[in-house]
Amino acid sequence: QVHLVESGGGLVQPGGSLKISCTASPVFFSRDTTAWYRQAPGKQRELVAQIRSGGVKDYADSVKGRFTISRELAQNTVSLEMNNLKPQDTAIYYCKCTQWGLDYWGQGTQVTVSS
């Protein structure tokens, strides 16, 4: 029912910034919970950040103060602004939308932090 596409990944240097986005079709609903996860090779997928209805935001301890999740409902987009990136942030980043009790996942976008 919901198709998610991530974009904006790439290679950045440590300390750099990157913004990745996820666009939904047909739409995100305002009550949806939208989230960013990441998974490094050989590692478990982990929750990075999420935004719930009402604008409540949650962040993993490892990214607090560096990452900001936001949602632009008019553009059907949820974004993750990443600052002061570290090599440990290297992973495939996935967006997830929970809509009416169902989870939808994007294909992922690669973020590589390296000098």
PDB file of C-alpha atoms in Angstrom:
ATOM      1  CA  GLN A   1       0.000   0.000   0.000  1.00  0.00           C
ATOM      2  CA  VAL A   2       2.882   2.382   0.772  1.00  0.00           C
ATOM      3  CA  HIS A   3       6.040   2.507  -1.302  1.00  0.00           C
ATOM      4  CA  LEU A   4       9.094   4.137   0.295  1.00  0.00           C
ATOM      5  CA  VAL A   5      12.170   5.344  -1.552  1.00  0.00           C
ATOM      6  CA  GLU A   6      15.286   6.629   0.183  1.00  0.00           C
ATOM      7  CA  SER A   7      17.698   9.050  -1.400  1.00  0.00           C
ATOM      8  CA  GLY A   8      20.665  11.236  -0.537  1.00  0.00           C
ATOM      9  CA  GLY A   9      23.205   8.700   0.619  1.00  0.00           C
ATOM     10  CA  GLY A  10      26.824   8.894  -0.356  1.00  0.00           C
ATOM     11  CA  LEU A  11      30.400   9.243   0.780  1.00  0.00           C
ATOM     12  CA  VAL A  12      31.288  11.894   3.333  1.00  0.00           C
ATOM     13  CA  GLN A  13      34.345  12.664   5.406  1.00  0.00           C
ATOM     14  CA  PRO A  14      34.379  12.327   9.179  1.00  0.00           C
ATOM     15  CA  GLY A  15      32.923  15.462  10.690  1.00  0.00           C
ATOM     16  CA  GLY A  16      30.890  16.144   7.594  1.00  0.00           C
ATOM     17  CA  SER A  17      27.153  16.382   7.117  1.00  0.00           C
ATOM     18  CA  LEU A  18      24.621  14.630   4.976  1.00  0.00           C
ATOM     19  CA  LYS A  19      20.871  14.749   4.595  1.00  0.00           C
ATOM     20  CA  ILE A  20      18.984  11.687   3.498  1.00  0.00           C
ATOM     21  CA  SER A  21      15.324  11.598   2.624  1.00  0.00           C
ATOM     22  CA  CYS A  22      12.513   9.132   2.275  1.00  0.00           C
ATOM     23  CA  THR A  23       9.525   9.747   0.065  1.00  0.00           C
ATOM     24  CA  ALA A  24       6.287   7.841   0.351  1.00  0.00           C
ATOM     25  CA  SER A  25       3.697   7.049  -2.234  1.00  0.00           C
ATOM     26  CA  PRO A  26       0.904   7.672  -2.131  1.00  0.00           C
ATOM     27  CA  VAL A  27       1.246   9.518   1.177  1.00  0.00           C
ATOM     28  CA  PHE A  28       2.350   9.600   4.758  1.00  0.00           C
ATOM     29  CA  PHE A  29      -0.507  10.104   7.152  1.00  0.00           C
ATOM     30  CA  SER A  30       0.010  12.533   9.990  1.00  0.00           C
ATOM     31  CA  ARG A  31      -0.574   9.781  12.519  1.00  0.00           C
ATOM     32  CA  ASP A  32       2.081   7.529  11.010  1.00  0.00           C
ATOM     33  CA  THR A  33       5.231   6.722  12.892  1.00  0.00           C
ATOM     34  CA  THR A  34       8.182   7.199  10.570  1.00  0.00           C
ATOM     35  CA  ALA A  35      11.661   6.072  11.427  1.00  0.00           C
ATOM     36  CA  TRP A  36      15.195   5.666  10.212  1.00  0.00           C
ATOM     37  CA  TYR A  37      17.105   2.470  10.821  1.00  0.00           C
ATOM     38  CA  ARG A  38      20.598   1.518   9.813  1.00  0.00           C
ATOM     39  CA  GLN A  39      22.469  -1.705   9.315  1.00  0.00           C
ATOM     40  CA  ALA A  40      26.186  -2.209   8.937  1.00  0.00           C
ATOM     41  CA  PRO A  41      27.624  -5.400   7.432  1.00  0.00           C
ATOM     42  CA  GLY A  42      27.472  -8.230   9.926  1.00  0.00           C
ATOM     43  CA  LYS A  43      25.533  -6.136  12.401  1.00  0.00           C
ATOM     44  CA  GLN A  44      21.964  -6.026  13.574  1.00  0.00           C
ATOM     45  CA  ARG A  45      19.652  -3.435  12.176  1.00  0.00           C
ATOM     46  CA  GLU A  46      19.193  -0.665  14.714  1.00  0.00           C
ATOM     47  CA  LEU A  47      16.778   2.163  15.210  1.00  0.00           C
ATOM     48  CA  VAL A  48      18.431   5.523  14.626  1.00  0.00           C
ATOM     49  CA  ALA A  49      15.567   7.972  14.965  1.00  0.00           C
ATOM     50  CA  GLN A  50      11.827   8.132  14.749  1.00  0.00           C
ATOM     51  CA  ILE A  51       9.093  10.708  14.773  1.00  0.00           C
ATOM     52  CA  ARG A  52       5.644   9.910  16.041  1.00  0.00           C
ATOM     53  CA  SER A  53       2.301  11.588  15.715  1.00  0.00           C
ATOM     54  CA  GLY A  54       2.365  14.842  17.595  1.00  0.00           C
ATOM     55  CA  GLY A  55       5.970  15.399  16.626  1.00  0.00           C
ATOM     56  CA  VAL A  56       7.586  13.369  19.385  1.00  0.00           C
ATOM     57  CA  LYS A  57      11.096  12.415  18.341  1.00  0.00           C
ATOM     58  CA  ASP A  58      13.326   9.652  19.622  1.00  0.00           C
ATOM     59  CA  TYR A  59      17.003   9.133  18.912  1.00  0.00           C
ATOM     60  CA  ALA A  60      19.510   6.437  19.545  1.00  0.00           C
ATOM     61  CA  ASP A  61      22.067   7.471  22.133  1.00  0.00           C
ATOM     62  CA  SER A  62      24.813   7.174  19.552  1.00  0.00           C
ATOM     63  CA  VAL A  63      23.333   9.936  17.386  1.00  0.00           C
ATOM     64  CA  LYS A  64      21.767  12.288  19.918  1.00  0.00           C
ATOM     65  CA  GLY A  65      22.862  15.841  19.331  1.00  0.00           C
ATOM     66  CA  ARG A  66      24.132  15.024  15.845  1.00  0.00           C
ATOM     67  CA  PHE A  67      21.104  13.788  13.897  1.00  0.00           C
ATOM     68  CA  THR A  68      17.736  15.427  13.401  1.00  0.00           C
ATOM     69  CA  ILE A  69      14.671  13.709  12.001  1.00  0.00           C
ATOM     70  CA  SER A  70      11.964  15.790  10.381  1.00  0.00           C
ATOM     71  CA  ARG A  71       8.842  15.241   8.366  1.00  0.00           C
ATOM     72  CA  GLU A  72       7.391  17.263   5.510  1.00  0.00           C
ATOM     73  CA  LEU A  73       3.936  15.847   5.078  1.00  0.00           C
ATOM     74  CA  ALA A  74       3.110  18.114   2.160  1.00  0.00           C
ATOM     75  CA  GLN A  75       5.951  16.514   0.212  1.00  0.00           C
ATOM     76  CA  ASN A  76       5.339  13.063   1.671  1.00  0.00           C
ATOM     77  CA  THR A  77       8.914  13.086   2.878  1.00  0.00           C
ATOM     78  CA  VAL A  78      10.772  12.256   6.055  1.00  0.00           C
ATOM     79  CA  SER A  79      14.386  13.347   6.305  1.00  0.00           C
ATOM     80  CA  LEU A  80      17.377  12.708   8.495  1.00  0.00           C
ATOM     81  CA  GLU A  81      19.926  15.482   8.841  1.00  0.00           C
ATOM     82  CA  MET A  82      23.224  13.989   9.942  1.00  0.00           C
ATOM     83  CA  ASN A  83      25.994  16.168  11.313  1.00  0.00           C
ATOM     84  CA  ASN A  84      29.451  15.497  12.689  1.00  0.00           C
ATOM     85  CA  LEU A  85      29.440  12.135  11.005  1.00  0.00           C
ATOM     86  CA  LYS A  86      31.704   9.412  12.292  1.00  0.00           C
ATOM     87  CA  PRO A  87      33.052   6.284  10.594  1.00  0.00           C
ATOM     88  CA  GLN A  88      30.832   4.300  12.938  1.00  0.00           C
ATOM     89  CA  ASP A  89      27.829   5.827  11.188  1.00  0.00           C
ATOM     90  CA  THR A  90      28.650   3.918   8.019  1.00  0.00           C
ATOM     91  CA  ALA A  91      25.692   1.717   7.163  1.00  0.00           C
ATOM     92  CA  ILE A  92      22.767   1.244   4.894  1.00  0.00           C
ATOM     93  CA  TYR A  93      20.025   3.520   6.124  1.00  0.00           C
ATOM     94  CA  TYR A  94      16.429   2.420   5.788  1.00  0.00           C
ATOM     95  CA  CYS A  95      13.237   4.318   6.353  1.00  0.00           C
ATOM     96  CA  LYS A  96      10.203   2.687   7.839  1.00  0.00           C
ATOM     97  CA  CYS A  97       6.634   3.838   8.031  1.00  0.00           C
ATOM     98  CA  THR A  98       4.084   2.303  10.325  1.00  0.00           C
ATOM     99  CA  GLN A  99       0.666   3.084   8.980  1.00  0.00           C
ATOM    100  CA  TRP A 100      -2.529   1.650  10.377  1.00  0.00           C
ATOM    101  CA  GLY A 101      -0.615  -1.106  12.110  1.00  0.00           C
ATOM    102  CA  LEU A 102       1.407  -2.147   9.065  1.00  0.00           C
ATOM    103  CA  ASP A 103       5.131  -1.651   8.557  1.00  0.00           C
ATOM    104  CA  TYR A 104       6.551  -0.490   5.243  1.00  0.00           C
ATOM    105  CA  TRP A 105      10.255  -0.410   4.432  1.00  0.00           C
ATOM    106  CA  GLY A 106      12.327   1.317   1.829  1.00  0.00           C
ATOM    107  CA  GLN A 107      15.165  -0.263  -0.109  1.00  0.00           C
ATOM    108  CA  GLY A 108      17.865   1.618   1.769  1.00  0.00           C
ATOM    109  CA  THR A 109      20.530   4.151   0.918  1.00  0.00           C
ATOM    110  CA  GLN A 110      24.236   3.701   1.594  1.00  0.00           C
ATOM    111  CA  VAL A 111      26.011   6.174   3.838  1.00  0.00           C
ATOM    112  CA  THR A 112      29.773   5.828   4.018  1.00  0.00           C
ATOM    113  CA  VAL A 113      31.853   7.975   6.351  1.00  0.00           C
ATOM    114  CA  SER A 114      35.513   7.770   5.502  1.00  0.00           C
ATOM    115  CA  SER A 115      38.522   9.990   5.009  1.00  0.00           C
TER     116      SER A 115
END
